Amino acid sequence: MTPLTGITRETLEAEAVSFDDALAMVRRALPTDAVVVGQGVLKDVQEWLKLERGVDYGDLIDLTGIWRVWNERYKSWSVFSQDHLVRCLLDDTEVNASHDAAGDCVKSVRLYRLFLKLKDDAAGLASAHAKLLATPPEPSFSKRFPSYEGVCQGNRKTCACGAPFFS
């Protein structure tokens, strides 16, 4: 699972802790007034970690929402992966082949800071939006690997497991 998670077998064997222990560490480290910033982070925070706003953290900012762009061609909102945002907006070509949680955190903060800088600059924000729409995205992990280690990645067009899609 290293390409998907960035975690190697050696790291897992040497440093793994139980989910409950990891969650306790997160709760101890996270100030109750913290603003959690990340890409698609709502699901991670609420569904996976079961953290509660106002109890475990103060607020949450999802980069997926603040960097979405109205796409006039398709008459809908376009949303972008963190890697696409980084490539286009931070001019950072060093997007990792596998996930790196610490690196993703740094990129999230950089993307949020850029948004704060541009939010009151209509021309700058419009330029960023245009660049996001004009730059073709790299194929996602699920498109590159429709099935990985025997697990269907849930890509609607390449699904091999037959599970239903509800959206």
Coordinates of N, CA and C in Angstrom, one line a residue:
M1 N 0.8 -1.2 0.0 CA 0.0 0.0 0.0 C 0.9 1.3 0.0
T2 N 2.2 1.1 -0.1 CA 3.0 2.3 -0.1 C 2.7 3.4 -1.1
P3 N 2.4 3.0 -2.4 CA 2.0 4.1 -3.3 C 0.8 4.9 -2.9
L4 N -0.1 4.2 -2.2 CA -1.4 4.9 -1.9 C -1.3 5.7 -0.5
T5 N -0.5 5.1 0.4 CA -0.4 5.7 1.7 C 0.9 6.3 2.1
G6 N 1.9 5.9 1.4 CA 3.3 6.4 1.7 C 3.9 5.6 2.9
I7 N 3.2 4.7 3.4 CA 3.7 3.9 4.5 C 4.3 2.6 4.1
T8 N 5.5 2.3 4.4 CA 6.2 1.1 4.1 C 6.0 0.0 5.1
R9 N 6.2 -1.2 4.7 CA 6.1 -2.3 5.7 C 7.0 -2.1 6.9
E10 N 8.2 -1.6 6.6 CA 9.2 -1.4 7.6 C 8.8 -0.4 8.6
T11 N 8.2 0.7 8.1 CA 7.7 1.8 9.0 C 6.5 1.2 9.8
L12 N 5.7 0.5 9.2 CA 4.5 -0.1 9.9 C 4.9 -1.0 11.0
E13 N 5.9 -1.9 10.7 CA 6.4 -2.8 11.7 C 7.1 -2.1 12.9
A14 N 7.8 -1.0 12.6 CA 8.6 -0.4 13.6 C 7.8 0.7 14.4
E15 N 6.8 1.3 13.8 CA 6.2 2.5 14.5 C 4.7 2.4 14.6
A16 N 4.1 1.4 14.2 CA 2.6 1.3 14.2 C 2.1 1.4 15.6
V17 N 1.0 2.1 15.8 CA 0.2 2.1 17.0 C -1.2 1.8 16.7
S18 N -2.0 1.4 17.6 CA -3.4 1.1 17.4 C -4.1 2.3 17.0
F19 N -5.3 2.2 16.3 CA -6.1 3.3 15.9 C -6.5 4.1 17.2
D20 N -6.9 3.4 18.2 CA -7.3 4.1 19.5 C -6.2 4.9 20.1
D21 N -4.9 4.4 20.1 CA -3.8 5.1 20.6 C -3.5 6.3 19.7
A22 N -3.6 6.1 18.4 CA -3.3 7.3 17.4 C -4.4 8.4 17.6
L23 N -5.6 8.0 17.8 CA -6.7 9.0 18.0 C -6.5 9.7 19.3
A24 N -6.0 9.0 20.3 CA -5.8 9.7 21.6 C -4.6 10.7 21.4
M25 N -3.6 10.3 20.7 CA -2.5 11.3 20.4 C -3.0 12.5 19.7
V26 N -3.8 12.3 18.7 CA -4.4 13.4 17.9 C -5.1 14.4 18.9
R27 N -6.0 13.8 19.7 CA -6.8 14.6 20.6 C -5.9 15.4 21.6
R28 N -4.9 14.8 22.1 CA -3.9 15.5 23.0 C -3.2 16.6 22.3
A29 N -2.8 16.4 21.0 CA -2.0 17.4 20.3 C -2.9 18.5 19.7
L30 N -4.1 18.3 19.4 CA -5.0 19.2 18.7 C -5.6 20.2 19.7
P31 N -5.3 21.5 19.7 CA -6.0 22.4 20.6 C -7.5 22.5 20.2
T32 N -8.3 22.7 21.2 CA -9.8 22.7 21.0 C -10.2 23.9 20.1
D33 N -9.3 24.9 20.0 CA -9.7 26.0 19.1 C -8.9 26.0 17.8
A34 N -8.3 24.9 17.5 CA -7.5 24.7 16.2 C -8.5 24.8 15.0
V35 N -7.9 25.4 14.0 CA -8.6 25.3 12.7 C -7.9 24.3 11.8
V36 N -8.6 23.2 11.5 CA -8.1 22.1 10.7 C -8.3 22.5 9.2
V37 N -7.2 22.4 8.5 CA -7.1 22.7 7.1 C -6.6 21.5 6.3
G38 N -7.3 21.2 5.2 CA -6.9 20.0 4.4 C -7.7 19.8 3.2
Q39 N -7.3 18.9 2.4 CA -8.0 18.6 1.1 C -8.9 17.4 1.4
G40 N -10.2 17.7 1.3 CA -11.2 16.6 1.5 C -11.2 16.2 3.0
V41 N -10.9 17.1 3.9 CA -10.6 16.7 5.3 C -11.9 16.5 6.1
L42 N -13.0 16.9 5.7 CA -14.3 16.8 6.4 C -14.5 15.3 6.7
K43 N -14.4 14.5 5.7 CA -14.7 13.0 5.9 C -13.7 12.4 6.8
D44 N -12.4 12.8 6.7 CA -11.4 12.3 7.6 C -11.7 12.6 9.1
V45 N -12.0 13.9 9.3 CA -12.2 14.4 10.6 C -13.5 13.9 11.3
Q46 N -14.6 13.9 10.5 CA -15.9 13.5 11.1 C -16.2 12.0 11.0
E47 N -15.9 11.4 9.9 CA -16.3 10.0 9.7 C -15.2 9.0 10.2
W48 N -14.0 9.3 9.9 CA -12.9 8.4 10.3 C -12.4 8.6 11.7
L49 N -12.2 9.8 12.1 CA -11.6 10.1 13.4 C -12.7 10.4 14.4
K50 N -13.9 10.7 14.0 CA -15.1 11.0 14.9 C -14.8 12.2 15.8
L51 N -14.1 13.1 15.3 CA -13.8 14.4 16.0 C -15.0 15.3 15.9
E52 N -15.3 16.1 16.9 CA -16.4 17.0 16.9 C -16.0 18.4 17.0
R53 N -16.6 19.2 16.1 CA -16.3 20.7 16.1 C -16.8 21.2 17.4
G54 N -16.0 22.1 17.9 CA -16.3 22.7 19.2 C -15.9 21.9 20.4
V55 N -15.6 20.7 20.2 CA -15.1 19.8 21.3 C -13.6 19.4 21.1
D56 N -13.4 18.8 19.9 CA -12.0 18.4 19.6 C -11.2 19.4 18.8
Y57 N -11.9 20.3 18.1 CA -11.3 21.3 17.3 C -12.2 22.5 17.1
G58 N -11.7 23.6 16.7 CA -12.5 24.8 16.6 C -13.3 25.0 15.3
D59 N -12.6 24.8 14.2 CA -13.2 25.0 12.9 C -12.5 24.1 11.9
L60 N -13.1 24.1 10.7 CA -12.5 23.2 9.6 C -12.6 24.0 8.3
I61 N -11.5 23.9 7.5 CA -11.5 24.5 6.2 C -11.1 23.5 5.2
D62 N -12.0 23.2 4.3 CA -11.7 22.2 3.3 C -11.2 22.9 2.0
L63 N -10.0 22.6 1.6 CA -9.5 23.2 0.4 C -10.3 22.8 -0.9
T64 N -11.0 21.7 -0.9 CA -11.8 21.3 -2.0 C -12.8 22.4 -2.3
G65 N -13.4 22.9 -1.2 CA -14.5 23.9 -1.3 C -13.9 25.3 -1.7
I66 N -12.9 25.7 -1.0 CA -12.4 27.1 -1.2 C -11.7 27.2 -2.6
W67 N -11.2 26.1 -3.2 CA -10.5 26.2 -4.5 C -11.4 25.7 -5.6
R68 N -12.7 25.4 -5.4 CA -13.5 25.0 -6.5 C -13.7 26.1 -7.4
V69 N -14.0 25.8 -8.7 CA -14.1 26.9 -9.7 C -15.3 26.6 -10.6
W70 N -16.1 27.6 -10.8 CA -17.3 27.4 -11.7 C -16.7 27.2 -13.1
N71 N -17.2 26.1 -13.7 CA -16.7 25.8 -15.1 C -17.9 26.1 -16.0
E72 N -17.7 27.2 -16.7 CA -18.8 27.7 -17.6 C -19.0 26.7 -18.8
R73 N -18.0 26.0 -19.2 CA -18.2 25.0 -20.3 C -19.1 23.9 -19.9
Y74 N -19.0 23.4 -18.7 CA -19.9 22.3 -18.2 C -21.0 22.8 -17.3
K75 N -21.1 24.1 -17.0 CA -22.1 24.6 -16.2 C -22.2 23.9 -14.8
S76 N -21.0 23.7 -14.2 CA -20.9 23.0 -12.9 C -19.6 23.5 -12.3
W77 N -19.5 23.1 -11.0 CA -18.3 23.4 -10.3 C -17.2 22.3 -10.6
S78 N -16.0 22.8 -10.8 CA -14.9 21.8 -11.0 C -14.1 21.9 -9.7
V79 N -13.8 20.7 -9.2 CA -12.9 20.5 -8.0 C -11.7 19.8 -8.4
F80 N -10.6 20.1 -7.7 CA -9.3 19.6 -8.1 C -8.6 18.9 -6.9
S81 N -7.7 17.9 -7.3 CA -6.9 17.2 -6.3 C -5.9 18.2 -5.7
Q82 N -5.4 17.8 -4.6 CA -4.3 18.6 -4.0 C -3.1 18.7 -4.9
D83 N -2.8 17.6 -5.5 CA -1.6 17.6 -6.4 C -1.8 18.6 -7.6
H84 N -3.0 18.7 -8.1 CA -3.3 19.6 -9.2 C -3.2 21.1 -8.7
L85 N -3.8 21.3 -7.5 CA -3.7 22.6 -6.9 C -2.2 23.0 -6.7
V86 N -1.4 22.1 -6.2 CA 0.0 22.4 -6.0 C 0.8 22.7 -7.3
R87 N 0.5 21.8 -8.3 CA 1.2 22.0 -9.6 C 0.9 23.3 -10.2
C88 N -0.4 23.7 -10.2 CA -0.8 24.9 -10.8 C -0.6 26.2 -10.1
L89 N -0.8 26.1 -8.8 CA -0.8 27.4 -8.0 C 0.5 27.6 -7.2
L90 N 1.2 26.6 -6.9 CA 2.4 26.8 -6.1 C 3.6 26.6 -7.0
D91 N 3.4 26.3 -8.3 CA 4.5 26.0 -9.2 C 5.4 24.9 -8.6
D92 N 4.9 23.9 -8.0 CA 5.6 22.9 -7.3 C 5.5 21.6 -8.1
T93 N 6.6 21.3 -8.8 CA 6.6 20.1 -9.6 C 7.0 18.8 -8.8
E94 N 7.3 19.0 -7.6 CA 7.7 17.9 -6.8 C 6.5 17.3 -6.0
V95 N 5.6 16.9 -6.8 CA 4.4 16.2 -6.2 C 4.8 14.8 -6.0
N96 N 4.6 14.3 -4.8 CA 5.1 12.9 -4.5 C 4.3 11.8 -5.2
A97 N 5.0 10.8 -5.6 CA 4.4 9.6 -6.3 C 3.5 8.9 -5.3
S98 N 3.8 8.9 -4.0 CA 2.9 8.3 -3.0 C 2.6 9.4 -2.0
H99 N 1.6 9.2 -1.3 CA 1.1 10.1 -0.2 C 2.2 10.2 0.8
D100 N 2.3 11.4 1.3 CA 3.2 11.7 2.4 C 2.4 12.7 3.3
A101 N 1.9 12.2 4.4 CA 1.0 12.9 5.3 C 1.6 14.3 5.7
A102 N 2.9 14.3 6.2 CA 3.5 15.5 6.6 C 3.6 16.5 5.4
G103 N 4.1 16.0 4.3 CA 4.2 16.9 3.1 C 2.8 17.4 2.7
D104 N 1.8 16.6 2.8 CA 0.4 17.0 2.4 C 0.0 18.1 3.3
C105 N 0.3 18.0 4.6 CA 0.0 19.1 5.6 C 0.6 20.4 5.2
V106 N 1.9 20.4 4.9 CA 2.6 21.6 4.5 C 2.0 22.2 3.2
K107 N 1.7 21.3 2.3 CA 1.0 21.8 1.0 C -0.3 22.4 1.3
S108 N -1.1 21.8 2.2 CA -2.4 22.3 2.6 C -2.3 23.7 3.2
V109 N -1.3 23.9 4.0 CA -1.2 25.3 4.7 C -0.7 26.3 3.6
R110 N 0.2 25.9 2.7 CA 0.6 26.8 1.7 C -0.6 27.2 0.7
L111 N -1.4 26.2 0.4 CA -2.6 26.5 -0.4 C -3.6 27.4 0.3
Y112 N -3.8 27.2 1.6 CA -4.7 28.0 2.3 C -4.1 29.5 2.4
R113 N -2.8 29.6 2.7 CA -2.2 30.9 2.8 C -2.4 31.7 1.4
L114 N -2.2 30.9 0.3 CA -2.4 31.5 -1.0 C -3.8 32.0 -1.2
F115 N -4.8 31.2 -0.7 CA -6.2 31.6 -0.8 C -6.4 32.9 0.0
L116 N -5.9 32.9 1.2 CA -6.1 34.1 2.0 C -5.5 35.4 1.3
K117 N -4.3 35.2 0.6 CA -3.7 36.3 -0.1 C -4.5 36.7 -1.3
L118 N -5.2 35.8 -2.0 CA -5.9 36.1 -3.2 C -7.4 36.4 -3.0
K119 N -8.0 36.1 -1.9 CA -9.4 36.2 -1.7 C -10.0 37.6 -1.9
D120 N -9.2 38.6 -1.7 CA -9.6 40.0 -1.9 C -9.0 40.6 -3.1
D121 N -8.3 39.8 -3.9 CA -7.7 40.2 -5.2 C -8.4 39.5 -6.3
A122 N -9.5 40.2 -6.8 CA -10.4 39.5 -7.8 C -9.6 39.1 -9.1
A123 N -8.7 39.9 -9.5 CA -7.9 39.6 -10.7 C -6.9 38.4 -10.4
G124 N -6.3 38.4 -9.3 CA -5.4 37.3 -8.9 C -6.1 36.0 -8.8
L125 N -7.3 36.1 -8.1 CA -8.1 34.9 -7.9 C -8.6 34.3 -9.2
A126 N -9.1 35.2 -10.1 CA -9.5 34.8 -11.4 C -8.4 34.2 -12.2
S127 N -7.2 34.7 -12.1 CA -6.1 34.2 -12.8 C -5.8 32.7 -12.3
A128 N -5.8 32.6 -11.0 CA -5.6 31.2 -10.4 C -6.7 30.3 -10.9
H129 N -7.9 30.7 -10.9 CA -9.0 29.8 -11.3 C -8.8 29.4 -12.8
A130 N -8.5 30.4 -13.6 CA -8.3 30.1 -15.0 C -7.1 29.1 -15.2
K131 N -6.1 29.2 -14.5 CA -5.0 28.3 -14.6 C -5.4 26.9 -14.2
L132 N -6.2 26.8 -13.1 CA -6.7 25.5 -12.7 C -7.5 24.8 -13.7
L133 N -8.4 25.6 -14.4 CA -9.2 25.0 -15.4 C -8.4 24.7 -16.7
A134 N -7.4 25.5 -17.0 CA -6.7 25.3 -18.3 C -5.7 24.2 -18.2
T135 N -5.2 23.8 -17.1 CA -4.2 22.8 -16.9 C -4.8 21.4 -16.8
P136 N -4.5 20.5 -17.7 CA -5.1 19.2 -17.6 C -4.5 18.5 -16.4
P137 N -5.4 17.9 -15.6 CA -5.0 17.2 -14.4 C -4.3 15.9 -14.7
E138 N -3.4 15.5 -13.8 CA -2.8 14.1 -14.0 C -3.8 13.1 -13.6
P139 N -3.8 11.9 -14.1 CA -4.7 10.9 -13.8 C -4.6 10.5 -12.3
S140 N -5.8 10.3 -11.6 CA -5.8 10.0 -10.2 C -5.3 8.6 -10.0
F141 N -5.0 8.3 -8.7 CA -4.6 6.9 -8.4 C -5.6 5.9 -8.8
S142 N -6.8 6.1 -8.6 CA -7.9 5.1 -9.0 C -7.9 5.0 -10.5
K143 N -7.6 6.0 -11.3 CA -7.6 5.9 -12.7 C -6.3 5.1 -13.2
R144 N -5.2 5.4 -12.5 CA -4.0 4.7 -12.9 C -4.0 3.2 -12.4
F145 N -4.7 3.0 -11.3 CA -4.7 1.6 -10.7 C -6.2 1.3 -10.3
P146 N -7.0 0.9 -11.3 CA -8.4 0.6 -11.0 C -8.6 -0.4 -9.9
S147 N -7.7 -1.4 -9.8 CA -7.7 -2.3 -8.8 C -6.2 -2.4 -8.2
Y148 N -6.1 -2.3 -6.9 CA -4.8 -2.3 -6.3 C -4.7 -3.3 -5.2
E149 N -3.8 -4.2 -5.3 CA -3.6 -5.3 -4.4 C -5.0 -6.0 -4.1
G150 N -5.7 -6.2 -5.2 CA -7.0 -6.9 -5.2 C -8.1 -6.1 -4.7
V151 N -7.9 -4.8 -4.4 CA -9.0 -3.9 -3.9 C -9.4 -3.0 -5.0
C152 N -10.7 -3.0 -5.4 CA -11.3 -2.1 -6.4 C -11.2 -0.7 -5.8
Q153 N -10.7 0.3 -6.6 CA -10.6 1.7 -6.1 C -11.8 2.5 -6.3
G154 N -12.9 1.9 -6.8 CA -14.2 2.6 -6.8 C -14.3 3.6 -8.0
N155 N -13.5 3.4 -9.0 CA -13.6 4.3 -10.2 C -14.8 3.8 -11.0
R156 N -15.8 4.6 -11.2 CA -17.0 4.2 -11.8 C -16.8 3.5 -13.2
K157 N -15.9 4.1 -13.9 CA -15.7 3.6 -15.3 C -14.9 2.3 -15.4
T158 N -14.1 2.0 -14.3 CA -13.2 0.8 -14.4 C -13.5 -0.2 -13.3
C159 N -14.6 0.0 -12.5 CA -14.9 -0.9 -11.4 C -15.0 -2.3 -11.9
A160 N -14.4 -3.2 -11.1 CA -14.4 -4.6 -11.4 C -15.1 -5.4 -10.4
C161 N -15.5 -4.8 -9.3 CA -16.1 -5.5 -8.1 C -17.6 -5.6 -8.2
G162 N -18.2 -4.7 -9.0 CA -19.7 -4.7 -9.1 C -20.4 -4.1 -8.0
A163 N -19.7 -3.4 -7.1 CA -20.4 -2.7 -6.0 C -21.2 -1.5 -6.6
P164 N -22.4 -1.2 -5.9 CA -23.2 -0.2 -6.5 C -22.7 1.2 -6.2
F165 N -23.0 2.1 -7.1 CA -22.6 3.6 -6.9 C -23.9 4.3 -6.6
F166 N -23.9 5.1 -5.5 CA -25.1 5.8 -5.1 C -25.2 7.3 -5.5
S167 N -24.1 7.8 -6.0 CA -24.1 9.2 -6.4 C -24.2 9.4 -7.9

